[in-house]
PDB file of C-alpha atoms (C1' of nucleotides) in Angstrom:
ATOM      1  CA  UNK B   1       0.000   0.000   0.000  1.00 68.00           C
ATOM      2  CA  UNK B   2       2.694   2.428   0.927  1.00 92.00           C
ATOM      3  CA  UNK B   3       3.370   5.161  -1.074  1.00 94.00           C
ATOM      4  CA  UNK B   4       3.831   9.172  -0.733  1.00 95.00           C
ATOM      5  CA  UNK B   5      -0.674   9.721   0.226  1.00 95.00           C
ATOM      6  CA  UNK B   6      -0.172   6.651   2.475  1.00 95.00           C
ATOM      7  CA  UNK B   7       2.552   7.868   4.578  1.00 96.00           C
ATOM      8  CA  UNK B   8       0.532  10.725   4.929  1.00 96.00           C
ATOM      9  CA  UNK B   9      -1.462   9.492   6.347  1.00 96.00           C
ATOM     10  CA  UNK B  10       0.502   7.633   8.890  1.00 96.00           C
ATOM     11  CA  UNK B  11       2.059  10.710   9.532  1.00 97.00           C
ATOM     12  CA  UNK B  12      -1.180  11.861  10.771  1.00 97.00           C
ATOM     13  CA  UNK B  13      -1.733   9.123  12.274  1.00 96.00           C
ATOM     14  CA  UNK B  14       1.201   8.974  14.165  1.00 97.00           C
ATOM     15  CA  UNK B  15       0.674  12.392  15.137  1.00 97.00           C
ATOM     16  CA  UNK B  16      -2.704  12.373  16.186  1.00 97.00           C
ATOM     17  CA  UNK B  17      -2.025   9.289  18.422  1.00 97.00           C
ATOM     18  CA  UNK B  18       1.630   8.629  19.679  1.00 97.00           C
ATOM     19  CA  UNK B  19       3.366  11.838  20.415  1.00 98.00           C
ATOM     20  CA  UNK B  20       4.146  13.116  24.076  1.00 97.00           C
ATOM     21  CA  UNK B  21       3.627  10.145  25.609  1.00 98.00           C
ATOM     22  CA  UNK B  22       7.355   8.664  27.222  1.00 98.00           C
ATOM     23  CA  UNK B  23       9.100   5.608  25.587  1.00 98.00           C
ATOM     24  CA  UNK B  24       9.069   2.878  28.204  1.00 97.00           C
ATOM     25  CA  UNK B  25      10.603   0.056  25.920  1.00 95.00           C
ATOM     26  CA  UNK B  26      10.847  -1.601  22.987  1.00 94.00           C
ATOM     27  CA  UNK B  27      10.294  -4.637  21.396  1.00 92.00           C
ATOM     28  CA  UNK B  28      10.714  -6.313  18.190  1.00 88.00           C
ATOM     29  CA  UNK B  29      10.477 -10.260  18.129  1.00 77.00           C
ATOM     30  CA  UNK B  30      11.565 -10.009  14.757  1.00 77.00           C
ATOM     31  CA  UNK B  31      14.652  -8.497  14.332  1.00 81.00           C
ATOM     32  CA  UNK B  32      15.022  -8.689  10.221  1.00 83.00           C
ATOM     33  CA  UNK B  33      12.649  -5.218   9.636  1.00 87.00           C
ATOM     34  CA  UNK B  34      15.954  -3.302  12.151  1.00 88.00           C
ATOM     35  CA  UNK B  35      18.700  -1.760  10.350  1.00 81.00           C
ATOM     36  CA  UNK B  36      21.812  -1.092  11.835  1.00 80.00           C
ATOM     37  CA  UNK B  37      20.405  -1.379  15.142  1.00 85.00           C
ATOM     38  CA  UNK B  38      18.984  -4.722  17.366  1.00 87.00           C
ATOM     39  CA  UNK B  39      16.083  -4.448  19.118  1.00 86.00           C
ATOM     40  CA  UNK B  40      17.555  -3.667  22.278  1.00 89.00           C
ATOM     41  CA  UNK B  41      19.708  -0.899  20.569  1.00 91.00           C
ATOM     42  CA  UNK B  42      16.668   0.948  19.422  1.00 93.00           C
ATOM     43  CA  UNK B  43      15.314   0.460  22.959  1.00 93.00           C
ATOM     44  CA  UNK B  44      18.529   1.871  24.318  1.00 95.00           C
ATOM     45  CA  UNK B  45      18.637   4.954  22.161  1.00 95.00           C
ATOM     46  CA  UNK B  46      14.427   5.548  22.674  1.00 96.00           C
ATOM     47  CA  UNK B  47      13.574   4.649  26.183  1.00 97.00           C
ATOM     48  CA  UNK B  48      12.874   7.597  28.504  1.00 98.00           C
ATOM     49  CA  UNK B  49      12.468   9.785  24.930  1.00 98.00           C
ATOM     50  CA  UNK B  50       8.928  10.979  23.545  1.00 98.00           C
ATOM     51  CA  UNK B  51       8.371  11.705  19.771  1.00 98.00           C
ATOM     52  CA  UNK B  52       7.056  15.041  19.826  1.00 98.00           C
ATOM     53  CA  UNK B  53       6.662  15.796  15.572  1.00 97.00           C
ATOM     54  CA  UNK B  54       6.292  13.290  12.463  1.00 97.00           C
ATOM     55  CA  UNK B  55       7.817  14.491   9.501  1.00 96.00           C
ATOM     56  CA  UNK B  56       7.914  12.840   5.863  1.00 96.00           C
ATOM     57  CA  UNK B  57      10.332  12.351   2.969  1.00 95.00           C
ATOM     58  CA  UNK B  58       9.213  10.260   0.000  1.00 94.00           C
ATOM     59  CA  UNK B  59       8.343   6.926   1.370  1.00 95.00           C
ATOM     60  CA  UNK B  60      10.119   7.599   4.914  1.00 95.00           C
ATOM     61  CA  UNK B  61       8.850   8.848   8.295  1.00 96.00           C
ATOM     62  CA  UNK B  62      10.669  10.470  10.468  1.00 96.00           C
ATOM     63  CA  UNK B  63       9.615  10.822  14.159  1.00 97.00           C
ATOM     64  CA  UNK B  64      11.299  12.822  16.326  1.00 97.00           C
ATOM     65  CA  UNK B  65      12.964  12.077  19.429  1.00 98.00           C
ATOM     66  CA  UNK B  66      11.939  14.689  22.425  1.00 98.00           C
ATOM     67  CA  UNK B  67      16.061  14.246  23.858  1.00 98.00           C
ATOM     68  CA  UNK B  68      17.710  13.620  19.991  1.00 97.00           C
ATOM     69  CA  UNK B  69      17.743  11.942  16.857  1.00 96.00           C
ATOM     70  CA  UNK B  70      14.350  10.102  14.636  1.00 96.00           C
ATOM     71  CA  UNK B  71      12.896   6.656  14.738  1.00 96.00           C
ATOM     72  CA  UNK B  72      12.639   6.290  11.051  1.00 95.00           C
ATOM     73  CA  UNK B  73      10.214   4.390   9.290  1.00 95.00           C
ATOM     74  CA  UNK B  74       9.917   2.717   6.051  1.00 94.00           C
ATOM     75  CA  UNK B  75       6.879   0.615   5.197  1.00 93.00           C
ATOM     76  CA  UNK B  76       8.093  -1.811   2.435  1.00 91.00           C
ATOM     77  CA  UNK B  77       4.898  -3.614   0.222  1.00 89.00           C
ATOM     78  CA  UNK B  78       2.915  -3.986   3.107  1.00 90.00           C
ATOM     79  CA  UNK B  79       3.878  -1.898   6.256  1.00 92.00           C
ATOM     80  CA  UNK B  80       1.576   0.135   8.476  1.00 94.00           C
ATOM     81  CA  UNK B  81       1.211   1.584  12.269  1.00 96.00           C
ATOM     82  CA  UNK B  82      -1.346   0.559  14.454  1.00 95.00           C
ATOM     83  CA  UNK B  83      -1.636   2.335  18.146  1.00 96.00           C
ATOM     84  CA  UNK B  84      -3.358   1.141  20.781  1.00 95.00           C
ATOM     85  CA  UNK B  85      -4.753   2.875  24.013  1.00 93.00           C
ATOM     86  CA  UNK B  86      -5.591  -0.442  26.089  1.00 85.00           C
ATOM     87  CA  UNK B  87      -3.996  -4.180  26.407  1.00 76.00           C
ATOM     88  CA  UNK B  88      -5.406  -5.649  23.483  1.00 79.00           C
ATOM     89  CA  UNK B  89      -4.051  -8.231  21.578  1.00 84.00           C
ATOM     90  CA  UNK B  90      -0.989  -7.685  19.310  1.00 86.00           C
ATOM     91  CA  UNK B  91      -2.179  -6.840  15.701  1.00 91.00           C
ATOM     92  CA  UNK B  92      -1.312  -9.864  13.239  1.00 90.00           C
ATOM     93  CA  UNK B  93       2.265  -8.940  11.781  1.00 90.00           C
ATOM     94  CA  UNK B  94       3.440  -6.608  14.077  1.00 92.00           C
ATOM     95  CA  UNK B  95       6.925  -6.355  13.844  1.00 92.00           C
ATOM     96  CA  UNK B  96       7.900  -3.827  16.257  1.00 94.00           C
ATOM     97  CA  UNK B  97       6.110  -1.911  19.276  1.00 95.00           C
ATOM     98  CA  UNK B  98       6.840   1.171  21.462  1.00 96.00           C
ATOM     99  CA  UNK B  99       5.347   1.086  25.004  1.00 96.00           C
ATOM    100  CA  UNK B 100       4.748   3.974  26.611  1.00 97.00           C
ATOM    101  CA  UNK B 101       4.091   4.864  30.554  1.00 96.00           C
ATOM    102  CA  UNK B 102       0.812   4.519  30.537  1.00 94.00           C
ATOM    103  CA  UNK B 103       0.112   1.700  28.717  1.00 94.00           C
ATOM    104  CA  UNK B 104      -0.612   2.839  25.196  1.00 96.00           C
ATOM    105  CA  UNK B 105       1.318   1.046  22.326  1.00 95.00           C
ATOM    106  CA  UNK B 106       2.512   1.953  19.221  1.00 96.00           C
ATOM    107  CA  UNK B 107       3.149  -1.343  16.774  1.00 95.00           C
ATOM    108  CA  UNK B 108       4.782  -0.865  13.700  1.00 94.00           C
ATOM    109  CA  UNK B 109       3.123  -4.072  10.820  1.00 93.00           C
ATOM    110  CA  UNK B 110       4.428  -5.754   8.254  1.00 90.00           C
ATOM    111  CA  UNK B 111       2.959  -8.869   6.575  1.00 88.00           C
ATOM    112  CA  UNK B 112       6.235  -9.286   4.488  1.00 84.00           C
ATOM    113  CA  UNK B 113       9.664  -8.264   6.026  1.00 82.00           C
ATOM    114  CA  UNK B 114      10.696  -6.173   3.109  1.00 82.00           C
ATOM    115  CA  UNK B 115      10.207  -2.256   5.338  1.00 88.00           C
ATOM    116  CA  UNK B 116      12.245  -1.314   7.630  1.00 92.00           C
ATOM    117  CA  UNK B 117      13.420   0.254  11.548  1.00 94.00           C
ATOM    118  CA  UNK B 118      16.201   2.316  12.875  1.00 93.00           C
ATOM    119  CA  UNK B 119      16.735   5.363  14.859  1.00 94.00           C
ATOM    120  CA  UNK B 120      19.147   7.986  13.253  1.00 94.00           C
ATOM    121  CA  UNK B 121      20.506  10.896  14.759  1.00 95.00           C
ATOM    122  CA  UNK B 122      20.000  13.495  11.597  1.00 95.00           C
ATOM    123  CA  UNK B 123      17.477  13.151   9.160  1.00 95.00           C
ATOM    124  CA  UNK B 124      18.697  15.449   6.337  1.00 94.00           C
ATOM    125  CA  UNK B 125      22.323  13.530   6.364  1.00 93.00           C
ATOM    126  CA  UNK B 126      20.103   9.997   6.603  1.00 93.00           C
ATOM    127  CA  UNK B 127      18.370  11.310   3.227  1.00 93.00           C
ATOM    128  CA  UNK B 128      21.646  12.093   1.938  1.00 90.00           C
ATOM    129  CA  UNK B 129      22.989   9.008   2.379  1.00 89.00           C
ATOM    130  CA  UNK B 130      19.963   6.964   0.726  1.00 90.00           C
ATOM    131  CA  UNK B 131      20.530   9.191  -1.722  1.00 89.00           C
ATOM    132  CA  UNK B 132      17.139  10.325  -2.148  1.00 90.00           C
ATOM    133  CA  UNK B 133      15.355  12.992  -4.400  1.00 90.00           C
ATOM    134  CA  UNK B 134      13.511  15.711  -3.356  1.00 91.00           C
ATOM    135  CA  UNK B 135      10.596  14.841  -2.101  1.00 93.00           C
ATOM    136  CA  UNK B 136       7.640  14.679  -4.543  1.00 94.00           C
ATOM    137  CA  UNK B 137       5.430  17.574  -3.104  1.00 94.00           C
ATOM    138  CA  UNK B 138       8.587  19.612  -1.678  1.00 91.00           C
ATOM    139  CA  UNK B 139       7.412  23.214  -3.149  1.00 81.00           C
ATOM    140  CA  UNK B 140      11.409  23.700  -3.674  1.00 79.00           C
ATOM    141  CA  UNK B 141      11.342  21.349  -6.883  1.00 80.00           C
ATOM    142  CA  UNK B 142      10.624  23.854  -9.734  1.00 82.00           C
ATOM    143  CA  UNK B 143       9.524  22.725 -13.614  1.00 82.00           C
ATOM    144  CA  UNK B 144      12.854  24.011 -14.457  1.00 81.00           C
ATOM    145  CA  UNK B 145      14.906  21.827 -12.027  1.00 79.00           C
ATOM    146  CA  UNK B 146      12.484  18.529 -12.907  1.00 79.00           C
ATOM    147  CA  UNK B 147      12.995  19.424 -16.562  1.00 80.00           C
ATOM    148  CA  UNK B 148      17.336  19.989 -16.156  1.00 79.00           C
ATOM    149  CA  UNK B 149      16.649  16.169 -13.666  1.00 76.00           C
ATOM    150  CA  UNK B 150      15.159  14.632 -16.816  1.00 74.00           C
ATOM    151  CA  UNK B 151      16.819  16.077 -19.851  1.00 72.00           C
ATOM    152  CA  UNK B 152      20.207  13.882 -18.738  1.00 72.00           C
ATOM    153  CA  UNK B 153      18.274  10.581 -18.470  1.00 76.00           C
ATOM    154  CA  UNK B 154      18.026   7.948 -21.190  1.00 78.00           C
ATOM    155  CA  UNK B 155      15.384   5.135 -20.333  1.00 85.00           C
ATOM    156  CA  UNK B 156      11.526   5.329 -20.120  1.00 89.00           C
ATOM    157  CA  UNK B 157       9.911   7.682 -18.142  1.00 91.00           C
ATOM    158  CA  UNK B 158       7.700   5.502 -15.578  1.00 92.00           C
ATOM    159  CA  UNK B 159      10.821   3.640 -14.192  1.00 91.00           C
ATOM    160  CA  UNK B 160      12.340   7.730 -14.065  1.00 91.00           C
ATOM    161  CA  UNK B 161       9.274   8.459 -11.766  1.00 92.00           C
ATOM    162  CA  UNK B 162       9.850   5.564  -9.502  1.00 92.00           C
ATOM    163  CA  UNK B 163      13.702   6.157  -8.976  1.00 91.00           C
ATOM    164  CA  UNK B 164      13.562   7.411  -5.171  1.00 91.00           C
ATOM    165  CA  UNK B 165      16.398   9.306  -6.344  1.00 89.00           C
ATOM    166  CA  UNK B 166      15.087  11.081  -8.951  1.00 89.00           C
ATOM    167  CA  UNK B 167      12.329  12.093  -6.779  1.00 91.00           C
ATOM    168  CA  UNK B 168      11.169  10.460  -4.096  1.00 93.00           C
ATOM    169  CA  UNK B 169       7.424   9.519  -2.894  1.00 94.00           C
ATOM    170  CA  UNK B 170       5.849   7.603  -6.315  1.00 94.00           C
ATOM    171  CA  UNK B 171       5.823   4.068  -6.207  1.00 93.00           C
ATOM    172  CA  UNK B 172       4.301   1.479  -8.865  1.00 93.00           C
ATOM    173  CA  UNK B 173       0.496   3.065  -8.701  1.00 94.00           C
ATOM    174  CA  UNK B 174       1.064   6.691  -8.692  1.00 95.00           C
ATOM    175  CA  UNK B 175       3.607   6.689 -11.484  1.00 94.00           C
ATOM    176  CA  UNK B 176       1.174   4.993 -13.260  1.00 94.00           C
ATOM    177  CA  UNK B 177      -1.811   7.668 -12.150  1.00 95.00           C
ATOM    178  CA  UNK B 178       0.616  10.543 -12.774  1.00 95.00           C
ATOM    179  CA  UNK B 179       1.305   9.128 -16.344  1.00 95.00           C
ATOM    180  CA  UNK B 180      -2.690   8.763 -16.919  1.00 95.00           C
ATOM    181  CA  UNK B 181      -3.700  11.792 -15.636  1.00 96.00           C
ATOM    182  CA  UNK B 182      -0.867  13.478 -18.390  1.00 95.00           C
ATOM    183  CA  UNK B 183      -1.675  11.420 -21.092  1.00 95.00           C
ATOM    184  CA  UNK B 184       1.543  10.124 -21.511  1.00 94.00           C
ATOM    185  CA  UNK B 185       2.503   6.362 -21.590  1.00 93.00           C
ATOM    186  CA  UNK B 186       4.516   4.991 -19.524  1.00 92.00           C
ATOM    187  CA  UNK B 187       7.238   3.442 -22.295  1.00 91.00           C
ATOM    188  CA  UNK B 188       8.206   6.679 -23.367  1.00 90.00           C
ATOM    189  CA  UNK B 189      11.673   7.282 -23.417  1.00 88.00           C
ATOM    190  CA  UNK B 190      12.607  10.751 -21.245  1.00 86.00           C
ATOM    191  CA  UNK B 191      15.213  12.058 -23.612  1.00 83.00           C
ATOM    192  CA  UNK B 192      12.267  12.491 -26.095  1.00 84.00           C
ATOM    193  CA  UNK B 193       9.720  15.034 -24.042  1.00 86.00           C
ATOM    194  CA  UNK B 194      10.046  18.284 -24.866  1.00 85.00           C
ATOM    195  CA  UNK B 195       9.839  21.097 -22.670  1.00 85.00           C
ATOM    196  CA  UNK B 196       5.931  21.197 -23.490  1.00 88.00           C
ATOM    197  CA  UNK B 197       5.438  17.290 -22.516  1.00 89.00           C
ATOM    198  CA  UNK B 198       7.904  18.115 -19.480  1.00 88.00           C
ATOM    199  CA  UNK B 199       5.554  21.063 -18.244  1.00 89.00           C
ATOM    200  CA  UNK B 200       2.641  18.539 -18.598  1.00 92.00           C
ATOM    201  CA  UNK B 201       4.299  15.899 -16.895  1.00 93.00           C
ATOM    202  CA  UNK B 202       5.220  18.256 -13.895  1.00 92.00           C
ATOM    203  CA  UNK B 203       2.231  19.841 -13.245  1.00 93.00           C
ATOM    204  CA  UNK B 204       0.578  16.720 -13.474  1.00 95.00           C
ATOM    205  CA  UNK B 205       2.658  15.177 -10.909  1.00 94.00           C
ATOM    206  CA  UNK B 206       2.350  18.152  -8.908  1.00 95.00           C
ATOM    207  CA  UNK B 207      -1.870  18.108  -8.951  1.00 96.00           C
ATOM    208  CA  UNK B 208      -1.830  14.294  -8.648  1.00 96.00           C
ATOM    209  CA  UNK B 209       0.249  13.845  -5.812  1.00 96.00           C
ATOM    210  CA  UNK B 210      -1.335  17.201  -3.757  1.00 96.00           C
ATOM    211  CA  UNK B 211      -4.733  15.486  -4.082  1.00 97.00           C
ATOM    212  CA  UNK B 212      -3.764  12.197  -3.183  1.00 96.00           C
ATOM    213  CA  UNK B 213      -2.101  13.602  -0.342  1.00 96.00           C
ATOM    214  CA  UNK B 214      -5.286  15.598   0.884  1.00 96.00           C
ATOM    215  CA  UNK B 215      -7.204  12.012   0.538  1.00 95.00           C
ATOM    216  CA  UNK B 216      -4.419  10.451   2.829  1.00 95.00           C
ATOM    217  CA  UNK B 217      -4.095   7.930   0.072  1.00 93.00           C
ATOM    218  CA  UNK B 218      -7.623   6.236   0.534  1.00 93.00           C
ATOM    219  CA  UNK B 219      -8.489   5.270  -2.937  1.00 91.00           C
ATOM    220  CA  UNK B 220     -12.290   5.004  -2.469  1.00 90.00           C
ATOM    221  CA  UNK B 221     -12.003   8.764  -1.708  1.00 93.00           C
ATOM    222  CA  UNK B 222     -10.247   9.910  -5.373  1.00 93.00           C
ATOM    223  CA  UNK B 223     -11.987  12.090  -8.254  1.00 94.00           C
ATOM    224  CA  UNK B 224     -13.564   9.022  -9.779  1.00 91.00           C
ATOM    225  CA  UNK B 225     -11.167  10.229 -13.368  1.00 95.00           C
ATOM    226  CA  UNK B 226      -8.925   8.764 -11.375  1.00 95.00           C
ATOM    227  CA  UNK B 227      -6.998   5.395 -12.542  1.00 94.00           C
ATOM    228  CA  UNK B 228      -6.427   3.944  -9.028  1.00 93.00           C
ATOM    229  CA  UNK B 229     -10.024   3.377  -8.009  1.00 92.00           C
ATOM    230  CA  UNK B 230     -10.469   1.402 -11.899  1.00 91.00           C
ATOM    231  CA  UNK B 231      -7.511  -0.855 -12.047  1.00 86.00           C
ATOM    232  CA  UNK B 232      -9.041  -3.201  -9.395  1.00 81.00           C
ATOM    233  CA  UNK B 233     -12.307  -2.698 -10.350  1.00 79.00           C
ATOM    234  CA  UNK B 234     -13.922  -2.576 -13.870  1.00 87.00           C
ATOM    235  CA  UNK B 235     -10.526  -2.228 -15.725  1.00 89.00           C
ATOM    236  CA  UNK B 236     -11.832   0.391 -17.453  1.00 93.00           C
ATOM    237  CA  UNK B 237     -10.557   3.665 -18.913  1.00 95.00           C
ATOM    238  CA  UNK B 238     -12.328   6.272 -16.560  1.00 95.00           C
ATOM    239  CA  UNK B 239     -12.112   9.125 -19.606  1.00 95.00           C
ATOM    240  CA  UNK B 240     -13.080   6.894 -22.395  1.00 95.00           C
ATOM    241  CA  UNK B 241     -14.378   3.110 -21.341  1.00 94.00           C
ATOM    242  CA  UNK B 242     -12.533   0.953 -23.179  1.00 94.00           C
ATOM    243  CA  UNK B 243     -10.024  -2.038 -21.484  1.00 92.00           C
ATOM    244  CA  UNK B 244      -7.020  -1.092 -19.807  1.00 92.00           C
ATOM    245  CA  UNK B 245      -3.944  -2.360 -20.715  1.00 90.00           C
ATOM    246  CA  UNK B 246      -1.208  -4.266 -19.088  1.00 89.00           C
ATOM    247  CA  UNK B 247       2.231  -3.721 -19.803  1.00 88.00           C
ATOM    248  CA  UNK B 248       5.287  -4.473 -17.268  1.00 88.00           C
ATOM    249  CA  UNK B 249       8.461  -2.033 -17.520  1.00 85.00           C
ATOM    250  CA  UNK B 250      11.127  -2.645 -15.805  1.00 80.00           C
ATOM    251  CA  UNK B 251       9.764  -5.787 -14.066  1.00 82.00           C
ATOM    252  CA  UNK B 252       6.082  -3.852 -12.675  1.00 88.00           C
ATOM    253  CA  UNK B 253       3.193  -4.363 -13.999  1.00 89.00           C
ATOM    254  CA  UNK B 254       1.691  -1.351 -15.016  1.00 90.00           C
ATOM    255  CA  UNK B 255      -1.672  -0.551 -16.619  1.00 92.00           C
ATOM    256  CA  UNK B 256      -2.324   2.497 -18.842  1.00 93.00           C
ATOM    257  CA  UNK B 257      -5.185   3.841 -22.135  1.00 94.00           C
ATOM    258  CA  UNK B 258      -3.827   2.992 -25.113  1.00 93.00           C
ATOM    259  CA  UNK B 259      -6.437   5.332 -26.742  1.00 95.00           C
ATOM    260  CA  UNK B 260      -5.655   8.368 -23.897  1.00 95.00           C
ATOM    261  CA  UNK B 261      -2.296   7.925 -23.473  1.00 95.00           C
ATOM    262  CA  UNK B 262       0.828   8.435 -26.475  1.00 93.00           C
TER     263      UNK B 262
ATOM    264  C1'  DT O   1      -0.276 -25.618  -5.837  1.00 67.89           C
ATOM    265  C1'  DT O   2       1.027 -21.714  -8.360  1.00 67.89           C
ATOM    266  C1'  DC O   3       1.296 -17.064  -9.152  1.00 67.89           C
ATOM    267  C1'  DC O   4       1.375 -12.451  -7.826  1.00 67.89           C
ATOM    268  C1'  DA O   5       2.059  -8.416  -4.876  1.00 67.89           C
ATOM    269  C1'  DT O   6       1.614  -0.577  -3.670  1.00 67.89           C
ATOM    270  C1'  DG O   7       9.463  -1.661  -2.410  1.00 67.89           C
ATOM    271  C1'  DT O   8      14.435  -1.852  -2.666  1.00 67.89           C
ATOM    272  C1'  DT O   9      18.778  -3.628  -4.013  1.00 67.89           C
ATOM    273  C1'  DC O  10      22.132  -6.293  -6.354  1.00 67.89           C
ATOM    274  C1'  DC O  11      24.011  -8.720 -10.366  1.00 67.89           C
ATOM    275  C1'  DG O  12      24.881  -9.456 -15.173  1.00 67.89           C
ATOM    276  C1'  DC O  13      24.503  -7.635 -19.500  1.00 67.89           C
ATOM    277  C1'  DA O  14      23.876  -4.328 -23.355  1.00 67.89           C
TER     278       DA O  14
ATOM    279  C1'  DT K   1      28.118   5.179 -17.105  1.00 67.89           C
ATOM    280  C1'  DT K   2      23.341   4.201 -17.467  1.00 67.89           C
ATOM    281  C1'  DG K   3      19.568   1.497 -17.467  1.00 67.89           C
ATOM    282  C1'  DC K   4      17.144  -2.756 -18.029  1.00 67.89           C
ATOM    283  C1'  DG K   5      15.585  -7.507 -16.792  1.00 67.89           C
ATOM    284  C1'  DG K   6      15.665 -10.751 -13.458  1.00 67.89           C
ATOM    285  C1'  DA K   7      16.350 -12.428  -9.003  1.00 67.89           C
ATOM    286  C1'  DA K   8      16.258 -12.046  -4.192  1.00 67.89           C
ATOM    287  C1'  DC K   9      14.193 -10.715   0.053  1.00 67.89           C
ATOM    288  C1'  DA K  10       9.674 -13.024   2.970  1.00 67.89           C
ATOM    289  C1'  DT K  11       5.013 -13.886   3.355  1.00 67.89           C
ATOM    290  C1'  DG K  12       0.172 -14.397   2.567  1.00 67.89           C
ATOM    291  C1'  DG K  13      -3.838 -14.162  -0.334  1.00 67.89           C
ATOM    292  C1'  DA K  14      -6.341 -15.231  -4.585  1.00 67.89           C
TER     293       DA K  14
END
DNA sequence: TTCCATGTTCCGCA
DNA sequence: TTGCGGAACATGGA
């Protein structure tokens, strides 16, 4: 599920649910989703620490740590955050969990392992280091800097939208939203958009993302001209009705118009 | 049972 | 050097 709208929304909901509240300890049974760090590490470096803001790069949350440094969050295929006020049972697939004082829990999902868990100090040299783009609604990316990031790339334009560090937040089903909405397919190769196409393309982005991002990623909730809430439904063009179209670049399968998109 | 999956990374190859 | 396909990761659901 995770991409830019989703962690959004788990920014939200991390915000509206987990901050203030003192670390007690930390578990993780499973110790594959932790990077650089053990379970008892991370406990170490967050116990007697609240997280008092959420912020968001891309596909990552940062929280932040009340004394220093983030926990840092990436969700993977499959990842999400589940808090909870009482001693309930431990959501299926929780990976990791904060306790705090009172009670209250903060557990960190994963059906598959493939997200992952670590605590870094600074964020801005952590996004440096994963290389990462700037982040897909950052108002600091202009046309003219997304235009100068394309204009060197050869290869097709969708997997150029997905490359977290070419810009970083669009996964496998807003690339292929962003291409819709534009009208361009997703095989195109970059070198051959003009500055027009590359205006298009950008403003598209720009529109698609903001109001995915408002919706916290729930795909019931989009303009129904949207692709998402048609690809698992009636597989149908939402501009023109005829079949949507398959076609897997660089090993995703994607789904486009042949009639609205060239 | 087999195939596929909203992500990332690594390898081999062109 | 860049980018692509494929595989791997790990697991569950259709």
């Amino acid at each position: 599920m995770p991409e830019l709208p989703d962690l959004v929304r788990f920014q939200h909901y991390l915000q509206s649910t987990a901050l203030r509240q003192t670390i007690l300890r930390t578990s993780a049974r499973d110790d594959r989703i932790l990077r650089q760090t053990t379970a008892q590490g991370l406990g170490r470096q967050l116990k007697g620490q609240q997280l008092t803001g959420a912020e968001r790069h891309g596909k990552y949350l940062f929280a932040r740590g009340s004394r220093y440094g983030w926990l840092t969050l990436h969700f993977g295929m499959t990842g999400e955050l589940k808090y909870q006020r009482r001693e309930n049972d431990k959501p299926r697939f929780t990976r990791m969990t904060l306790t705090f004082e009172d009670g209250a829990r903060l557990h960190y999902l994963s059906r598959r392992i493939l997200g992952e868990v670590r605590f870094v100090k600074y964020r801005e040299e952590f996004i440096e280091q994963q290389q990462l783009g700037p982040d897909a609604l950052d108002s600091e990316l202009k046309p003219a800097d997304f235009q100068r990031r394309c204009e060197d790339r050869r290869g097709m334009i969708k997997p150029l939208l997905m490359n977290q560090r070419f810009i970083a937040g669009l996964g496998n089903m807003y690339a292929d939203e962003v291409l819709f909405q534009a009208g361009l397919r997703p095989d195109i190769p970059a070198e051959q958009m003009d500055g027009e196409v590359f205006e298009r393309l950008y403003k598209t982005l720009r529109r698609v993302m903001q109001v995915a991002a408002r919706h916290e990623g729930i795909v019931a909730d989009l303009p129904s001209d949207y692709l998402l809430p048609h690809r698992e439904g009636d597989r149908r063009c939402p501009a023109c009705g005829r079949p949507l179209e398959e076609k897997t670049v660089s090993g995703r399968t994607g789904v486009f118009c042949r009639h609205c998109q060239h």
